[in-house]
PDB file of C-alpha atoms and ligand atoms in Angstrom:
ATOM      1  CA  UNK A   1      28.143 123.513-170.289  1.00 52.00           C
ATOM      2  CA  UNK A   2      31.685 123.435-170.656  1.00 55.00           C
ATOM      3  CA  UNK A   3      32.000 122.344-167.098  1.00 61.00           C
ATOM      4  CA  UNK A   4      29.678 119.464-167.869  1.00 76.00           C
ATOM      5  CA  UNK A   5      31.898 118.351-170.675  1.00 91.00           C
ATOM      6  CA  UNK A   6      35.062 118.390-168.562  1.00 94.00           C
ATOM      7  CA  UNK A   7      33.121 116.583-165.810  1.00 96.00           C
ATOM      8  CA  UNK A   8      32.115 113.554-168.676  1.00 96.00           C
ATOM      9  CA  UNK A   9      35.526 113.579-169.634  1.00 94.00           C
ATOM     10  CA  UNK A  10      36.592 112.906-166.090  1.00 95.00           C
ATOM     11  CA  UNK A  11      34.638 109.396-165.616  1.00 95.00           C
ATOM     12  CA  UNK A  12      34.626 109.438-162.430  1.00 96.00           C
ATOM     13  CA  UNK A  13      32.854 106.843-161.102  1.00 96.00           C
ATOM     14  CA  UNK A  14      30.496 109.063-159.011  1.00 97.00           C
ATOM     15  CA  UNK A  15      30.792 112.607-157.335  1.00 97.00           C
ATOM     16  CA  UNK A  16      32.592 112.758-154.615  1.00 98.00           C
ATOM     17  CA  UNK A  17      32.975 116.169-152.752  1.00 98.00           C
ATOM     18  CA  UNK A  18      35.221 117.295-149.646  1.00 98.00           C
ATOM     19  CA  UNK A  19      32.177 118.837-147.902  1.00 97.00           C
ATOM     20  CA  UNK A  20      30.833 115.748-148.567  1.00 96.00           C
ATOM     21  CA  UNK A  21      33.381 113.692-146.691  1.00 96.00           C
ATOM     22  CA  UNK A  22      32.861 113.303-143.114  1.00 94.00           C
ATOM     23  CA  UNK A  23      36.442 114.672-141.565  1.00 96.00           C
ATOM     24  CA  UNK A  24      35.592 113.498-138.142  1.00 93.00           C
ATOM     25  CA  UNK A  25      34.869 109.692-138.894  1.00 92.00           C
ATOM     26  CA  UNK A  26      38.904 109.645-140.720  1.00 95.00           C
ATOM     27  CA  UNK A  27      41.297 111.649-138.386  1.00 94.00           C
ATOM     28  CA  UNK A  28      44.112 110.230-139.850  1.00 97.00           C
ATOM     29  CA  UNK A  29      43.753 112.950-142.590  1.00 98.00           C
ATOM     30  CA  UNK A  30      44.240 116.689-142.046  1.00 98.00           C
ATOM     31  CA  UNK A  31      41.296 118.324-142.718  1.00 98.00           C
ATOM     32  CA  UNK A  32      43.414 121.670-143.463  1.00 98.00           C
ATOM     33  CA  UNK A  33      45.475 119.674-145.857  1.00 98.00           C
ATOM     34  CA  UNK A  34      43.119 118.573-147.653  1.00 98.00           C
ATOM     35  CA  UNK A  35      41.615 122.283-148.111  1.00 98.00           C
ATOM     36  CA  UNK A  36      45.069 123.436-148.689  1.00 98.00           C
ATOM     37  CA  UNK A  37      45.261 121.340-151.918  1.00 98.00           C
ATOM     38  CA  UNK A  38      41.653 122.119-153.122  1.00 98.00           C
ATOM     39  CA  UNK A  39      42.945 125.367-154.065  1.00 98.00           C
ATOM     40  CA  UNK A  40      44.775 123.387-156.386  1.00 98.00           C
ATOM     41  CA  UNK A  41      48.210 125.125-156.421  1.00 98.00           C
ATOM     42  CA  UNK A  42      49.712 121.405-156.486  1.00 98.00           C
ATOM     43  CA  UNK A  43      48.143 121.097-159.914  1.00 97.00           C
ATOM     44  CA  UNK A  44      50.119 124.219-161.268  1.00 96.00           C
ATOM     45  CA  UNK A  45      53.386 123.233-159.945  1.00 96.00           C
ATOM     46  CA  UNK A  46      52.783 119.583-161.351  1.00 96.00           C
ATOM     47  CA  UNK A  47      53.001 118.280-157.925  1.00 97.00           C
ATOM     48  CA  UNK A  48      51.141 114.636-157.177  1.00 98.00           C
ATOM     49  CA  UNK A  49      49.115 113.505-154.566  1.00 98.00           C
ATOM     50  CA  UNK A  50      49.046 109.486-152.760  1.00 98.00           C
ATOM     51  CA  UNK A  51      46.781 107.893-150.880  1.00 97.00           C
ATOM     52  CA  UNK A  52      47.433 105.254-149.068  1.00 97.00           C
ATOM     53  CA  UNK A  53      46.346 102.744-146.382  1.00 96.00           C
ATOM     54  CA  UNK A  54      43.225  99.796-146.770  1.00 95.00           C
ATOM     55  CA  UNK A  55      40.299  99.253-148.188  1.00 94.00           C
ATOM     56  CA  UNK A  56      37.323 101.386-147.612  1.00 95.00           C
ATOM     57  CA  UNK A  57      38.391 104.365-145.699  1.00 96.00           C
ATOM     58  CA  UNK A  58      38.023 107.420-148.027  1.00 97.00           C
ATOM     59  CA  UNK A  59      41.285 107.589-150.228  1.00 97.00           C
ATOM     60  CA  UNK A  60      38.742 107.328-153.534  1.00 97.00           C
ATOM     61  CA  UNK A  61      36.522 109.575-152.383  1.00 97.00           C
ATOM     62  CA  UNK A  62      39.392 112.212-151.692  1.00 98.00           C
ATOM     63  CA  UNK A  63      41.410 111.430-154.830  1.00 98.00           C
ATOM     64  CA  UNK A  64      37.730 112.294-156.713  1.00 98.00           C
ATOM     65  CA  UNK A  65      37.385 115.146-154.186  1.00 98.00           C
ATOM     66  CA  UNK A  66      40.174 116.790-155.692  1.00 98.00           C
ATOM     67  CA  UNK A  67      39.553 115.362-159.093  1.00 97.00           C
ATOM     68  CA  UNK A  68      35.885 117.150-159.368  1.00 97.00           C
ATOM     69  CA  UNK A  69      37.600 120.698-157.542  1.00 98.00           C
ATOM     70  CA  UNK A  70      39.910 120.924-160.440  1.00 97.00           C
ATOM     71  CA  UNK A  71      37.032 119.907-163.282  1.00 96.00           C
ATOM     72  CA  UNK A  72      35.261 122.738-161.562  1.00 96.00           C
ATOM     73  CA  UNK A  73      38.288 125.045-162.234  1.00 96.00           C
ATOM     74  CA  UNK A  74      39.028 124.027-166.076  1.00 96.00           C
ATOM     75  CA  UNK A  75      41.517 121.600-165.549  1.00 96.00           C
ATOM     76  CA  UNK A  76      41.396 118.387-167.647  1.00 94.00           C
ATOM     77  CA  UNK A  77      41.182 115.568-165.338  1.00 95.00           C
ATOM     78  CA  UNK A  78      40.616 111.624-166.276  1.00 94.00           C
ATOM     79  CA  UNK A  79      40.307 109.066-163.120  1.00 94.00           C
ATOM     80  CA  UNK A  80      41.594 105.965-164.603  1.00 91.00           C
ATOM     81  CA  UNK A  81      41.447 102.156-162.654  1.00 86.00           C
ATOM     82  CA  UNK A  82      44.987 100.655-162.273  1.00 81.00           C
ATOM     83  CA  UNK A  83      43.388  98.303-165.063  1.00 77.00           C
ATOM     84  CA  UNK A  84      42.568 101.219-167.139  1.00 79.00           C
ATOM     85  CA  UNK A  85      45.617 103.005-165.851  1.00 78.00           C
ATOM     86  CA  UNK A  86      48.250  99.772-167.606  1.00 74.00           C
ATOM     87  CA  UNK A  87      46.585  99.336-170.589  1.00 71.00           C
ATOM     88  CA  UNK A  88      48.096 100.124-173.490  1.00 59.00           C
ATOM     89  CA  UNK A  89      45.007 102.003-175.196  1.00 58.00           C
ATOM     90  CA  UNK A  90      45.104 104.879-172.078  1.00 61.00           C
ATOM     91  CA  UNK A  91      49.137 104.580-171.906  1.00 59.00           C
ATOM     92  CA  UNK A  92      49.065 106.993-174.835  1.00 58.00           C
ATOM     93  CA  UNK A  93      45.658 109.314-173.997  1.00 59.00           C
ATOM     94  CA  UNK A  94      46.505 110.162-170.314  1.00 57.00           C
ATOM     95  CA  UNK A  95      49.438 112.347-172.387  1.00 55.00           C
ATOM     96  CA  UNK A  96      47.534 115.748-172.879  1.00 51.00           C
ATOM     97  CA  UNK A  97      49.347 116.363-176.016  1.00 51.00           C
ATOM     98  CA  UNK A  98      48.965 112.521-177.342  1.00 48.00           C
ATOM     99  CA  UNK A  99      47.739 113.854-180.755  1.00 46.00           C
ATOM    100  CA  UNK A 100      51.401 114.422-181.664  1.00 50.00           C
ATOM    101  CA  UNK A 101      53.076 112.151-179.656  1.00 46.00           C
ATOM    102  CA  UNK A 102      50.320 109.420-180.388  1.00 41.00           C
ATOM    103  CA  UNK A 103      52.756 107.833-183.319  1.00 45.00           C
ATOM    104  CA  UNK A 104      55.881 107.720-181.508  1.00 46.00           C
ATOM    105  CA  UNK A 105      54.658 106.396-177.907  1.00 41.00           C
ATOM    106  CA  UNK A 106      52.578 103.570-180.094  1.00 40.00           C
ATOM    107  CA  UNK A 107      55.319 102.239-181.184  1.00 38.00           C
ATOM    108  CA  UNK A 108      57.139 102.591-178.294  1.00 39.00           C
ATOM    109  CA  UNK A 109      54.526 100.885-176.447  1.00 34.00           C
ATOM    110  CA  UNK A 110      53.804  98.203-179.031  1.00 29.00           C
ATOM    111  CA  UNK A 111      57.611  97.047-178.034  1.00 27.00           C
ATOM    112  CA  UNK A 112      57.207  97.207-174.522  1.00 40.00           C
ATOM    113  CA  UNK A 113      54.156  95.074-173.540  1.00 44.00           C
ATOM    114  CA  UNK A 114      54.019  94.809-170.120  1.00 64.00           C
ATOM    115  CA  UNK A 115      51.184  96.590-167.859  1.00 75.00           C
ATOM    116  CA  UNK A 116      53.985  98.174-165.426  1.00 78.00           C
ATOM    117  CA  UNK A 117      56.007  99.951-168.434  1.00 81.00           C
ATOM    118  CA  UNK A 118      52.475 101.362-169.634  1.00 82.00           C
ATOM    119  CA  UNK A 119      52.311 102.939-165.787  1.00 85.00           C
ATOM    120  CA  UNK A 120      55.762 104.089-166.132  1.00 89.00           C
ATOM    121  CA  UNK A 121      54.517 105.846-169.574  1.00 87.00           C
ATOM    122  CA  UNK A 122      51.934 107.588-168.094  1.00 89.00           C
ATOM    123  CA  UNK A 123      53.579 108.645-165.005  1.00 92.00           C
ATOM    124  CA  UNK A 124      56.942 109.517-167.495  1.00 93.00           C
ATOM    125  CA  UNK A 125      55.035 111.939-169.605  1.00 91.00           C
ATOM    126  CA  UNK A 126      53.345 113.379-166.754  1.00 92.00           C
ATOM    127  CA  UNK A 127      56.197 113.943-164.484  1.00 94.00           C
ATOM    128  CA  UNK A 128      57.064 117.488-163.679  1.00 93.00           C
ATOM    129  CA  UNK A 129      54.327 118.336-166.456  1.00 94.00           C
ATOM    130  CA  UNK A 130      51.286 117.198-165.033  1.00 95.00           C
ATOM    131  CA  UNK A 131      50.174 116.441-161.434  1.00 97.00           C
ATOM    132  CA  UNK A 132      48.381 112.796-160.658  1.00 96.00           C
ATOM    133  CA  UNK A 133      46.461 111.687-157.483  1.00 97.00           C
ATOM    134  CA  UNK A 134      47.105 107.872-156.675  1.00 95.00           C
ATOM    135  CA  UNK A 135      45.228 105.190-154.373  1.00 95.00           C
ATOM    136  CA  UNK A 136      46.824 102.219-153.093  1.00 92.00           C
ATOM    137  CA  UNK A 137      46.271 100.094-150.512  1.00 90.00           C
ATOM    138  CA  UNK A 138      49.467  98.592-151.129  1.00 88.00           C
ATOM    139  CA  UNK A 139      52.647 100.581-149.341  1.00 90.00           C
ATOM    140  CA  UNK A 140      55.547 101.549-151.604  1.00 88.00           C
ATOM    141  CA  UNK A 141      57.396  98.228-150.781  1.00 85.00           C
ATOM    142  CA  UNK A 142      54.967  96.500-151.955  1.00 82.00           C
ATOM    143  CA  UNK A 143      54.448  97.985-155.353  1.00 82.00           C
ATOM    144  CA  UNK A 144      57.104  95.401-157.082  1.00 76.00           C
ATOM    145  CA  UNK A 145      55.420  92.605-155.976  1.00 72.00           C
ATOM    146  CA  UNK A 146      52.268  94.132-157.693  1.00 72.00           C
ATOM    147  CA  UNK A 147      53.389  95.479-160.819  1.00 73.00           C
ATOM    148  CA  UNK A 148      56.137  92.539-161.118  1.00 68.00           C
ATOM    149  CA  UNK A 149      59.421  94.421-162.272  1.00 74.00           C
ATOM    150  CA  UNK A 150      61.301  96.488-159.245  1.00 80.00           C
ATOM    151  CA  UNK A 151      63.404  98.297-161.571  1.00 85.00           C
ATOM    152  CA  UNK A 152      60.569  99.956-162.919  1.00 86.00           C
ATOM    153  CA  UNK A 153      58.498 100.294-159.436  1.00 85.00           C
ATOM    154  CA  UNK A 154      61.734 102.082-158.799  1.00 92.00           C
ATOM    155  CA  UNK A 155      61.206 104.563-161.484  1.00 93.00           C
ATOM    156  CA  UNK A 156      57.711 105.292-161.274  1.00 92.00           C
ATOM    157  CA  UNK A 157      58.445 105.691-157.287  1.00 94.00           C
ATOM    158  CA  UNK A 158      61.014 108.400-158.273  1.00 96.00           C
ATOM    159  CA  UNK A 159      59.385 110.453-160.217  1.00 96.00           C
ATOM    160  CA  UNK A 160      55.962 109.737-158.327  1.00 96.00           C
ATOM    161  CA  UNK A 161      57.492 110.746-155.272  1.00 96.00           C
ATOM    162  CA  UNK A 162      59.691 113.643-156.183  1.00 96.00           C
ATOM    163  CA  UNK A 163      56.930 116.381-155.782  1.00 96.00           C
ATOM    164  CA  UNK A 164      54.505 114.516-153.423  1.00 98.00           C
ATOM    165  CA  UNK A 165      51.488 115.218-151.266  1.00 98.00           C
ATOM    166  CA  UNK A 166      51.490 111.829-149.069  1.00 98.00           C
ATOM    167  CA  UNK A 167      48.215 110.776-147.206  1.00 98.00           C
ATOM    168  CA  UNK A 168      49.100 107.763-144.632  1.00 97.00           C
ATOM    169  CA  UNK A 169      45.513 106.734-143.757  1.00 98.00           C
ATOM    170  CA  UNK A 170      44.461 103.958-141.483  1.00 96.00           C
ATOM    171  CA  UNK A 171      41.100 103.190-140.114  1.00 93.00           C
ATOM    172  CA  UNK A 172      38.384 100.496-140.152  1.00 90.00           C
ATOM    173  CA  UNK A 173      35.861 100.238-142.730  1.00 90.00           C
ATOM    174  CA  UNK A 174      33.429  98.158-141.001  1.00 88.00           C
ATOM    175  CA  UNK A 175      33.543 101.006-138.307  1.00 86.00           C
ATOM    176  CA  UNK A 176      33.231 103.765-140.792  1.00 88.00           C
ATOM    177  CA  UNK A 177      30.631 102.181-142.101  1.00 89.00           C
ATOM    178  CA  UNK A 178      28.261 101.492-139.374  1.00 89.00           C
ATOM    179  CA  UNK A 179      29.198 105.359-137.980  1.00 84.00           C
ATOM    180  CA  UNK A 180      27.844 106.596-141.400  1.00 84.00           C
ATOM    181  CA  UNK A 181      24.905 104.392-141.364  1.00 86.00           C
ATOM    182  CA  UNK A 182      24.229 105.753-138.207  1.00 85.00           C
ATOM    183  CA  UNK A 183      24.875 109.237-139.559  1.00 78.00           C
ATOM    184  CA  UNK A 184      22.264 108.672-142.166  1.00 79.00           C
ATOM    185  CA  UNK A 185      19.642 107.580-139.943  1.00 80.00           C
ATOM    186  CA  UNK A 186      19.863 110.638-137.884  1.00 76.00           C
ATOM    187  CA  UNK A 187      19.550 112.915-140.665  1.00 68.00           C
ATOM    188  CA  UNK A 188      16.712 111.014-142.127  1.00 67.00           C
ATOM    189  CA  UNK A 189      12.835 112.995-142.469  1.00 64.00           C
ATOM    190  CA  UNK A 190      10.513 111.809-140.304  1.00 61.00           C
ATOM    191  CA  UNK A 191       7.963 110.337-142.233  1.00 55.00           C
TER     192      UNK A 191
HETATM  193  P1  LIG B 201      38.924 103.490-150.523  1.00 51.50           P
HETATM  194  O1  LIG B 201      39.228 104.169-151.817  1.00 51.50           O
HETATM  195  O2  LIG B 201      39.833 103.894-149.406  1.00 51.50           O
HETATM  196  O3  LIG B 201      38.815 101.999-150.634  1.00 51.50           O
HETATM  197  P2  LIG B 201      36.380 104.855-150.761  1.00 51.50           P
HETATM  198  O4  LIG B 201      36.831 106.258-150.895  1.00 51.50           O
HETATM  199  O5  LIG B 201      35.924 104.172-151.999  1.00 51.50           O
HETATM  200  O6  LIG B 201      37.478 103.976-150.023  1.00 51.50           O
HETATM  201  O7  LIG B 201      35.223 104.822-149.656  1.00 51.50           O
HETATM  202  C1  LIG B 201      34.217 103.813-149.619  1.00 51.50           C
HETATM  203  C2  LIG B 201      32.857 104.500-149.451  1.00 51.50           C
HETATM  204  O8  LIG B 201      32.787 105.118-148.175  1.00 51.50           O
HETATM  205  C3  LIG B 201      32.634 105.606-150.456  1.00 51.50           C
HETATM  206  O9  LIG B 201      31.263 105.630-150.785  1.00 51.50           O
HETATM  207  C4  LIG B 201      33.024 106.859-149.706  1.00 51.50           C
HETATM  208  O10 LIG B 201      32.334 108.000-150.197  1.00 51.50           O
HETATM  209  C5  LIG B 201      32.618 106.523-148.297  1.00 51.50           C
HETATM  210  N1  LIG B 201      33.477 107.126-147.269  1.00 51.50           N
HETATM  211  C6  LIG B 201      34.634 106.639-146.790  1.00 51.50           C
HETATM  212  N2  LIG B 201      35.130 107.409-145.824  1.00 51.50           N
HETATM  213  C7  LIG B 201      34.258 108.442-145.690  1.00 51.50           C
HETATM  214  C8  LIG B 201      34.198 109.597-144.850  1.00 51.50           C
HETATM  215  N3  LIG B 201      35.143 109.848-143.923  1.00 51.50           N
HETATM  216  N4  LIG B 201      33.159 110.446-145.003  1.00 51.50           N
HETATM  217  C9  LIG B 201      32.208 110.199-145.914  1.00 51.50           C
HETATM  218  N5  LIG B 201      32.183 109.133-146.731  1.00 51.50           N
HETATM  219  C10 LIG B 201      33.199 108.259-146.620  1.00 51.50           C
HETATM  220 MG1  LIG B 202      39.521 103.180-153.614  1.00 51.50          MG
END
């Protein structure tokens, strides 16, 4: 029950598992790593986790992966959208203790109105505090073009960074996706 409630509280989009992700079809990810951090030590010494690389190959289902091990161990988790992730409204609730700090970080954030201060809020309180698991299919280079203000990019990448897990994943997902479709068929019932 309480497991349930924690798993609500999550939103994930849907369940994702690590048994349930196909290790062979993405071999640009360590199998063992991934293991390794599904015993979640990273949470408990507030360490992060990125992954990185296009469209399609798995770095979702991973980042859930983990997400889902830890609701399954007690830990509060939330997957937020990078739209989700720069609003203002989630700014102040991806804080665990944003009940007390809710006044002060409002106004903060009612000053500071643009979407990439809001992900250095999040990523401020969290840091050294809280561990987060990010997806981008944009290398770290990139990131000021998306979020529009390097000096901040900077910041988020140095605290982001300090304690880091870093996935580097390549791979075609046109070609992952006619390998699982060809998975599926072979473990189809005969009917
Ligand atoms: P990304 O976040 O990299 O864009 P996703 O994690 O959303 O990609 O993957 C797209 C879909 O393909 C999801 O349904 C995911 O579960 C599935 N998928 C991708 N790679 C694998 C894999 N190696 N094994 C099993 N499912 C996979
Ligand atoms: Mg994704």
């Amino acid at each position: 029950m309480l497991r349930e409630t924690g798993l609500n509280k999550a939103k994930f989009p849907s369940i994702k598992t690590i048994d349930g992700f196909n290790f062979a079809l993405q071999p640009t990810v360590d199998e063992a790593k991934i293991r390794a951090l599904a015993n979640l030590d990273f949470l408990r010494s507030a360490e992060n986790v990125l992954f990185l690389g296009p469209s399609g190959i798995g770095k979702t289902h991973l980042s859930i992966a983990l997400g889902y091990e830890a609701v399954k161990a007690g830990y509060k988790v939330r997957f937020l959208t990078t739209q989700e992730l720069t609003s203002q409204l989630y700014a102040s609730l991806a804080d665990a203790t944003f009940q007390r700090e809710l006044g002060r970080l409002g106004k903060y954030l009612s000053l500071d109105k643009t979407a990439s201060s809001h992900f250095f809020q999040v990523i401020n309180q969290a840091y050294e505090r809280q561990s987060v698991i990010i997806t981008s299919n944009r290398p770290f280079q990139e990131w000021s073009g998306v979020l529009h203000d390097a000096v901040i990019v900077t910041a988020i990448l140095e605290r982001v960074l300090h304690h880091a897990h870093i996935f580097n994943m390549k791979g075609d997902r046109y070609r992952l996706r006619e390998y699982m479709q060809a998975e599926e068929k072979k473990v189809m019932p005969l009917s």
